[in-house]
Amino acid sequence: MISLSSRNWYRFTLLLIGFLIGSFVIKYFISIEKETLFSRGRFVGILETTIPKEKETLFKLYDGVETFVMFIGYPRSSHSLLAAILDAHPEIIIPNEYDVIEHWEKYRSSRLTEKNMQKYVLFDDLHQHSMKQAMFGIRAGNNTSLTTGYHYNIPGLWQGGYQRRIKVIGDKKGDKTALDLTSSMRVLEEINQVAQVPMKFIHVTRNPFDNISTMMLLATESRDTVREEGVKINKSTELERAIKNYFQMAASNQRVRERYGDAVIDIPGHETVIRPKETLQRLCDHLGVTCSEDYFEKCSRILYGAPSVARDKVVWTEEQKARVTKMTKNYTFLKDYSFDEYPN
């Protein structure tokens, strides 16, 4: 029989052992995480570029930004992949889905306005979000997206950090941004005023039939079902809803293109996988940065496989095909797509 004092000692011993084991596990995972931040024996732009505490240094860092960039587009169009690649550039910071518009009320604060701190807080939030994702999130180590199957870590480059300066900063929330802008683009003007630098946009497109099909599959939670060979989903009502939502986004993106002209670049999503170097060169030219062969080569390593073709997993009527084809002709960035056209 264990006495009361012995029992307390026994519990203390168990707690101590548990604490030591827990500490060991935590240290182990921290060491593993640190290994993903090192390349060739050095940090790759994350911990060595933490936000400076001195205001003067902070202001100087963000005052050097020359371009604010935003993604517009549609669901499942390779936005996350492109943003991860751009964030790996030594002069670019683009977090994944911070959603500036969703958080915009924060930057309307009178306290920030009175102290002229809106830009610095906005840029700092984007930078911190990018750093967290590179260290612990979707771009860390070998983390793989559960929805796409892709991993977004690019070893040896600058995800979450920068080399000497930040020249371009922005946000990636493509389809959500398009939906937020369906009623008004006034918030873009406010963002432009706060950023105090030219705004540019990356408009990522994909075959509309694939976009719409994927939107329907996501809405009906059918993506896992269609992984089986030969399976097709027949849900006409949900497909009609996806068609309507898709062209609302297309109209919104068209308004951005009309308003901002050459500041908007159209990037077919499948080109990123099929012709990565040419696509990245176009993006670098658009954003006003140079891209080294080392950057091209390391980014190309995470591009593999063929673009997915979701339209083959959904039952389309001939009337729906004809109607969507006709609607695409209203948009120069969609008019060359068709139901029977496949990426090549």
CSV table of C-alpha atoms in Angstrom, one decimal:
chain,number,residue,atom,x,y,z
A,1,MET,CA,0.0,0.0,0.0
A,2,ILE,CA,1.4,3.4,-1.0
A,3,SER,CA,1.2,6.1,1.7
A,4,LEU,CA,-0.3,9.5,1.1
A,5,SER,CA,3.2,11.1,0.9
A,6,SER,CA,4.5,8.3,-1.3
A,7,ARG,CA,1.5,8.7,-3.5
A,8,ASN,CA,2.1,12.5,-3.9
A,9,TRP,CA,5.7,11.7,-4.6
A,10,TYR,CA,4.6,9.2,-7.2
A,11,ARG,CA,2.4,11.7,-8.9
A,12,PHE,CA,5.1,14.3,-8.9
A,13,THR,CA,7.5,11.9,-10.5
A,14,LEU,CA,5.0,11.1,-13.2
A,15,LEU,CA,4.4,14.8,-13.9
A,16,LEU,CA,8.2,15.4,-14.0
A,17,ILE,CA,8.7,12.6,-16.4
A,18,GLY,CA,5.8,13.9,-18.6
A,19,PHE,CA,7.2,17.4,-18.5
A,20,LEU,CA,10.7,16.2,-19.6
A,21,ILE,CA,9.2,14.0,-22.4
A,22,GLY,CA,7.1,17.0,-23.6
A,23,SER,CA,10.1,19.3,-23.5
A,24,PHE,CA,12.1,16.8,-25.6
A,25,VAL,CA,9.3,16.5,-28.1
A,26,ILE,CA,8.9,20.2,-28.5
A,27,LYS,CA,12.7,20.7,-28.9
A,28,TYR,CA,12.7,17.9,-31.5
A,29,PHE,CA,10.0,19.5,-33.6
A,30,ILE,CA,11.6,22.9,-33.3
A,31,SER,CA,14.9,21.5,-34.5
A,32,ILE,CA,13.1,19.9,-37.4
A,33,GLU,CA,11.5,23.2,-38.2
A,34,LYS,CA,14.8,25.0,-38.0
A,35,GLU,CA,16.3,22.5,-40.5
A,36,THR,CA,13.7,23.6,-43.1
A,37,LEU,CA,14.8,27.2,-42.6
A,38,PHE,CA,18.4,26.5,-43.4
A,39,SER,CA,20.0,26.1,-46.8
A,40,ARG,CA,23.7,25.6,-47.4
A,41,GLY,CA,24.3,26.3,-43.8
A,42,ARG,CA,22.5,29.7,-43.6
A,43,PHE,CA,19.0,31.1,-43.0
A,44,VAL,CA,17.1,31.6,-46.2
A,45,GLY,CA,15.4,34.9,-45.5
A,46,ILE,CA,13.1,34.1,-42.7
A,47,LEU,CA,14.6,34.5,-39.2
A,48,GLU,CA,17.4,36.8,-40.4
A,49,THR,CA,14.8,39.3,-41.7
A,50,THR,CA,12.4,39.6,-38.8
A,51,ILE,CA,10.7,42.9,-38.5
A,52,PRO,CA,13.1,45.5,-37.1
A,53,LYS,CA,12.0,47.1,-33.7
A,54,GLU,CA,13.3,50.5,-34.4
A,55,LYS,CA,10.8,52.7,-36.3
A,56,GLU,CA,13.4,54.3,-38.4
A,57,THR,CA,14.5,51.0,-39.8
A,58,LEU,CA,11.0,49.8,-40.2
A,59,PHE,CA,10.0,53.0,-42.1
A,60,LYS,CA,13.1,52.7,-44.3
A,61,LEU,CA,12.4,49.1,-45.2
A,62,TYR,CA,8.8,49.7,-46.2
A,63,ASP,CA,9.5,53.1,-47.8
A,64,GLY,CA,11.6,51.2,-50.3
A,65,VAL,CA,8.6,49.3,-51.7
A,66,GLU,CA,7.8,50.3,-55.3
A,67,THR,CA,4.7,48.2,-56.1
A,68,PHE,CA,1.7,46.9,-54.4
A,69,VAL,CA,0.2,43.8,-56.1
A,70,MET,CA,-3.1,42.0,-55.7
A,71,PHE,CA,-4.4,38.7,-57.3
A,72,ILE,CA,-7.7,38.6,-59.0
A,73,GLY,CA,-9.3,35.5,-60.6
A,74,TYR,CA,-11.3,32.4,-59.9
A,75,PRO,CA,-11.2,29.4,-57.5
A,76,ARG,CA,-8.7,26.6,-58.2
A,77,SER,CA,-6.7,28.5,-60.8
A,78,SER,CA,-3.1,28.1,-59.4
A,79,HIS,CA,-3.2,31.4,-57.4
A,80,SER,CA,-1.6,29.7,-54.4
A,81,LEU,CA,1.2,28.2,-56.5
A,82,LEU,CA,2.0,31.4,-58.3
A,83,ALA,CA,2.0,33.4,-55.0
A,84,ALA,CA,4.3,30.9,-53.3
A,85,ILE,CA,6.7,31.2,-56.2
A,86,LEU,CA,6.7,35.0,-56.2
A,87,ASP,CA,7.1,35.1,-52.4
A,88,ALA,CA,10.3,33.1,-52.9
A,89,HIS,CA,11.8,36.0,-54.9
A,90,PRO,CA,14.4,38.0,-52.9
A,91,GLU,CA,12.6,41.3,-53.4
A,92,ILE,CA,8.9,40.2,-53.2
A,93,ILE,CA,6.6,39.5,-50.2
A,94,ILE,CA,3.2,38.0,-51.0
A,95,PRO,CA,1.5,36.0,-48.2
A,96,ASN,CA,-1.1,33.4,-49.0
A,97,GLU,CA,-4.7,34.6,-48.5
A,98,TYR,CA,-4.2,37.4,-45.9
A,99,ASP,CA,-7.3,39.0,-47.5
A,100,VAL,CA,-6.6,42.7,-47.3
A,101,ILE,CA,-10.1,43.7,-48.3
A,102,GLU,CA,-11.6,41.5,-45.5
A,103,HIS,CA,-9.3,43.3,-43.0
A,104,TRP,CA,-9.6,46.8,-44.5
A,105,GLU,CA,-11.5,48.3,-41.6
A,106,LYS,CA,-8.4,48.0,-39.5
A,107,TYR,CA,-6.5,50.3,-41.8
A,108,ARG,CA,-9.3,52.9,-41.7
A,109,SER,CA,-8.6,53.5,-38.0
A,110,SER,CA,-8.4,57.1,-37.1
A,111,ARG,CA,-5.4,56.4,-34.8
A,112,LEU,CA,-3.4,55.0,-37.7
A,113,THR,CA,-4.5,57.8,-40.0
A,114,GLU,CA,-3.6,60.6,-37.5
A,115,LYS,CA,-0.1,59.1,-37.1
A,116,ASN,CA,0.3,58.3,-40.8
A,117,MET,CA,1.0,54.7,-39.9
A,118,GLN,CA,-1.5,53.0,-42.2
A,119,LYS,CA,1.0,51.9,-44.8
A,120,TYR,CA,3.5,50.7,-42.3
A,121,VAL,CA,1.0,48.6,-40.4
A,122,LEU,CA,-0.4,47.2,-43.6
A,123,PHE,CA,3.0,46.2,-45.0
A,124,ASP,CA,4.0,44.8,-41.6
A,125,ASP,CA,0.9,42.6,-41.4
A,126,LEU,CA,1.5,41.2,-44.9
A,127,HIS,CA,5.2,40.6,-44.1
A,128,GLN,CA,4.5,38.9,-40.8
A,129,HIS,CA,1.8,36.7,-42.4
A,130,SER,CA,4.3,35.6,-45.1
A,131,MET,CA,6.9,34.8,-42.5
A,132,LYS,CA,4.5,32.7,-40.4
A,133,GLN,CA,3.5,30.7,-43.5
A,134,ALA,CA,7.1,30.1,-44.5
A,135,MET,CA,8.0,28.9,-41.0
A,136,PHE,CA,4.9,27.0,-39.9
A,137,GLY,CA,2.2,27.2,-42.5
A,138,ILE,CA,1.4,26.1,-46.1
A,139,ARG,CA,4.9,27.0,-47.3
A,140,ALA,CA,6.9,25.4,-44.5
A,141,GLY,CA,9.1,22.4,-45.1
A,142,ASN,CA,7.2,19.6,-46.8
A,143,ASN,CA,3.7,20.7,-45.8
A,144,THR,CA,1.3,19.7,-48.6
A,145,SER,CA,-2.0,21.3,-49.3
A,146,LEU,CA,-4.9,18.9,-48.5
A,147,THR,CA,-7.0,20.4,-51.3
A,148,THR,CA,-4.6,20.6,-54.2
A,149,GLY,CA,-1.9,18.0,-53.3
A,150,TYR,CA,0.8,20.5,-54.0
A,151,HIS,CA,3.4,21.6,-51.6
A,152,TYR,CA,4.4,25.2,-51.7
A,153,ASN,CA,7.8,25.2,-50.1
A,154,ILE,CA,10.8,26.3,-52.3
A,155,PRO,CA,14.0,25.4,-50.6
A,156,GLY,CA,17.0,27.7,-50.9
A,157,LEU,CA,15.0,30.8,-51.8
A,158,TRP,CA,13.4,33.7,-49.9
A,159,GLN,CA,9.8,32.7,-48.9
A,160,GLY,CA,8.8,34.8,-45.9
A,161,GLY,CA,11.8,37.1,-46.2
A,162,TYR,CA,13.9,39.2,-48.4
A,163,GLN,CA,17.6,39.6,-49.3
A,164,ARG,CA,18.4,43.3,-49.2
A,165,ARG,CA,15.2,45.1,-49.8
A,166,ILE,CA,11.4,44.6,-50.4
A,167,LYS,CA,10.6,46.0,-53.8
A,168,VAL,CA,7.1,44.4,-54.2
A,169,ILE,CA,4.5,43.6,-51.5
A,170,GLY,CA,0.9,42.4,-51.8
A,171,ASP,CA,-1.8,39.9,-51.2
A,172,LYS,CA,-3.1,36.7,-52.8
A,173,LYS,CA,-6.9,36.2,-52.4
A,174,GLY,CA,-7.9,35.8,-56.1
A,175,ASP,CA,-11.5,34.7,-56.3
A,176,LYS,CA,-12.5,36.3,-53.0
A,177,THR,CA,-11.1,39.6,-54.2
A,178,ALA,CA,-13.1,39.4,-57.4
A,179,LEU,CA,-16.3,38.7,-55.4
A,180,ASP,CA,-15.6,41.6,-53.0
A,181,LEU,CA,-15.3,43.9,-56.0
A,182,THR,CA,-18.5,43.0,-57.7
A,183,SER,CA,-20.4,45.9,-56.2
A,184,SER,CA,-17.7,48.6,-55.9
A,185,MET,CA,-14.0,49.1,-56.5
A,186,ARG,CA,-13.7,52.0,-54.1
A,187,VAL,CA,-11.7,49.9,-51.7
A,188,LEU,CA,-9.0,49.5,-54.3
A,189,GLU,CA,-8.6,53.3,-54.5
A,190,GLU,CA,-8.3,53.4,-50.7
A,191,ILE,CA,-5.7,50.7,-50.7
A,192,ASN,CA,-3.8,52.6,-53.4
A,193,GLN,CA,-3.8,55.8,-51.3
A,194,VAL,CA,-2.6,53.9,-48.2
A,195,ALA,CA,0.1,52.0,-50.1
A,196,GLN,CA,1.4,55.2,-51.7
A,197,VAL,CA,2.9,53.2,-54.6
A,198,PRO,CA,1.5,52.1,-58.0
A,199,MET,CA,-0.9,49.1,-57.8
A,200,LYS,CA,-0.6,46.1,-60.1
A,201,PHE,CA,-2.8,43.1,-60.5
A,202,ILE,CA,-2.2,39.4,-61.5
A,203,HIS,CA,-5.3,38.0,-63.2
A,204,VAL,CA,-5.0,34.2,-63.3
A,205,THR,CA,-7.3,32.4,-65.7
A,206,ARG,CA,-8.2,28.8,-66.3
A,207,ASN,CA,-10.5,27.1,-68.8
A,208,PRO,CA,-13.9,28.3,-67.6
A,209,PHE,CA,-15.4,24.8,-67.9
A,210,ASP,CA,-12.8,23.5,-65.5
A,211,ASN,CA,-13.3,26.4,-63.1
A,212,ILE,CA,-17.0,26.0,-63.1
A,213,SER,CA,-16.8,22.3,-62.7
A,214,THR,CA,-14.4,22.6,-59.8
A,215,MET,CA,-16.6,25.2,-58.1
A,216,MET,CA,-19.6,22.8,-58.4
A,217,LEU,CA,-17.6,19.8,-57.1
A,218,LEU,CA,-16.4,21.9,-54.1
A,219,ALA,CA,-19.9,23.2,-53.3
A,220,THR,CA,-21.3,19.6,-53.4
A,221,GLU,CA,-18.3,18.1,-51.6
A,222,SER,CA,-17.8,15.7,-54.5
A,223,ARG,CA,-14.1,16.1,-55.2
A,224,ASP,CA,-13.1,12.8,-53.4
A,225,THR,CA,-15.9,11.0,-55.2
A,226,VAL,CA,-14.7,11.8,-58.7
A,227,ARG,CA,-11.2,10.6,-58.0
A,228,GLU,CA,-12.4,7.2,-59.0
A,229,GLU,CA,-11.9,6.5,-62.7
A,230,GLY,CA,-15.0,7.1,-64.8
A,231,VAL,CA,-17.1,8.8,-62.1
A,232,LYS,CA,-19.1,11.9,-63.1
A,233,ILE,CA,-21.3,14.1,-61.0
A,234,ASN,CA,-24.7,15.0,-62.4
A,235,LYS,CA,-26.1,18.0,-60.4
A,236,SER,CA,-27.5,20.5,-62.9
A,237,THR,CA,-28.9,22.9,-60.3
A,238,GLU,CA,-25.6,23.3,-58.6
A,239,LEU,CA,-23.8,23.6,-61.9
A,240,GLU,CA,-26.1,26.4,-62.9
A,241,ARG,CA,-25.2,28.2,-59.6
A,242,ALA,CA,-21.5,27.8,-60.3
A,243,ILE,CA,-22.0,29.2,-63.8
A,244,LYS,CA,-23.7,32.3,-62.4
A,245,ASN,CA,-21.0,32.8,-59.7
A,246,TYR,CA,-18.2,32.3,-62.2
A,247,PHE,CA,-19.4,35.0,-64.6
A,248,GLN,CA,-20.0,37.4,-61.7
A,249,MET,CA,-16.3,37.1,-61.0
A,250,ALA,CA,-15.4,37.4,-64.7
A,251,ALA,CA,-17.4,40.7,-64.9
A,252,SER,CA,-15.7,42.0,-61.7
A,253,ASN,CA,-12.3,41.1,-63.1
A,254,GLN,CA,-13.1,42.8,-66.4
A,255,ARG,CA,-14.0,46.0,-64.5
A,256,VAL,CA,-10.6,45.9,-62.8
A,257,ARG,CA,-8.9,45.4,-66.2
A,258,GLU,CA,-10.8,48.3,-67.7
A,259,ARG,CA,-10.0,50.6,-64.7
A,260,TYR,CA,-6.3,49.7,-64.4
A,261,GLY,CA,-5.3,48.9,-67.9
A,262,ASP,CA,-1.7,47.8,-68.3
A,263,ALA,CA,-1.4,47.4,-64.6
A,264,VAL,CA,-3.3,44.1,-65.0
A,265,ILE,CA,-1.5,41.0,-66.4
A,266,ASP,CA,-3.5,38.0,-67.6
A,267,ILE,CA,-1.8,34.7,-66.7
A,268,PRO,CA,-3.3,31.4,-67.9
A,269,GLY,CA,-2.8,29.1,-64.9
A,270,HIS,CA,-1.8,26.0,-66.9
A,271,GLU,CA,1.1,28.0,-68.4
A,272,THR,CA,2.8,28.0,-65.0
A,273,VAL,CA,3.2,24.2,-65.1
A,274,ILE,CA,3.7,23.8,-68.9
A,275,ARG,CA,6.0,26.8,-69.5
A,276,PRO,CA,7.2,27.9,-66.1
A,277,LYS,CA,10.3,30.0,-67.2
A,278,GLU,CA,8.3,32.0,-69.8
A,279,THR,CA,5.5,32.6,-67.3
A,280,LEU,CA,7.8,33.7,-64.5
A,281,GLN,CA,9.7,36.0,-66.8
A,282,ARG,CA,6.4,37.7,-67.8
A,283,LEU,CA,5.5,38.1,-64.1
A,284,CYS,CA,8.9,39.5,-63.2
A,285,ASP,CA,8.8,42.0,-66.0
A,286,HIS,CA,5.3,43.0,-65.0
A,287,LEU,CA,6.4,43.6,-61.3
A,288,GLY,CA,9.6,45.3,-62.3
A,289,VAL,CA,12.0,42.8,-60.7
A,290,THR,CA,14.9,40.8,-62.2
A,291,CYS,CA,14.9,37.0,-62.0
A,292,SER,CA,18.0,35.0,-61.9
A,293,GLU,CA,18.6,31.6,-63.5
A,294,ASP,CA,18.9,30.2,-59.9
A,295,TYR,CA,15.4,31.5,-59.1
A,296,PHE,CA,13.9,30.0,-62.3
A,297,GLU,CA,15.6,26.7,-61.7
A,298,LYS,CA,14.6,26.3,-58.0
A,299,CYS,CA,11.0,27.4,-58.6
A,300,SER,CA,10.6,25.0,-61.5
A,301,ARG,CA,11.4,22.1,-59.2
A,302,ILE,CA,8.0,22.3,-57.5
A,303,LEU,CA,6.1,22.3,-60.8
A,304,TYR,CA,5.1,18.9,-61.9
A,305,GLY,CA,2.3,16.9,-63.4
A,306,ALA,CA,-0.3,18.1,-65.8
A,307,PRO,CA,-3.0,20.7,-65.2
A,308,SER,CA,-6.2,19.0,-63.9
A,309,VAL,CA,-9.2,18.8,-66.2
A,310,ALA,CA,-12.3,19.0,-63.9
A,311,ARG,CA,-14.9,19.3,-66.8
A,312,ASP,CA,-14.5,15.6,-67.5
A,313,LYS,CA,-15.8,14.8,-64.0
A,314,VAL,CA,-19.1,16.7,-64.4
A,315,VAL,CA,-22.1,16.0,-66.6
A,316,TRP,CA,-22.7,19.0,-68.8
A,317,THR,CA,-25.7,19.4,-71.1
A,318,GLU,CA,-25.2,20.5,-74.7
A,319,GLU,CA,-27.2,23.6,-73.9
A,320,GLN,CA,-25.0,24.5,-70.9
A,321,LYS,CA,-21.9,24.0,-73.0
A,322,ALA,CA,-23.2,26.3,-75.8
A,323,ARG,CA,-24.4,29.0,-73.3
A,324,VAL,CA,-21.1,29.1,-71.4
A,325,THR,CA,-19.2,29.2,-74.7
A,326,LYS,CA,-21.3,32.1,-75.9
A,327,MET,CA,-20.7,34.0,-72.6
A,328,THR,CA,-17.0,33.6,-72.7
A,329,LYS,CA,-16.9,35.5,-76.0
A,330,ASN,CA,-17.8,38.7,-74.0
A,331,TYR,CA,-14.3,38.6,-72.4
A,332,THR,CA,-11.1,38.8,-74.4
A,333,PHE,CA,-9.3,36.8,-71.7
A,334,LEU,CA,-11.7,33.9,-72.0
A,335,LYS,CA,-12.7,33.9,-75.7
A,336,ASP,CA,-10.0,31.4,-76.8
A,337,TYR,CA,-11.1,28.7,-74.3
A,338,SER,CA,-13.6,25.9,-75.3
A,339,PHE,CA,-15.0,22.7,-73.8
A,340,ASP,CA,-13.0,20.6,-76.2
A,341,GLU,CA,-9.7,22.5,-75.7
A,342,TYR,CA,-7.1,20.9,-73.4
A,343,PRO,CA,-3.9,22.4,-72.0
A,344,ASN,CA,-0.8,21.9,-74.1
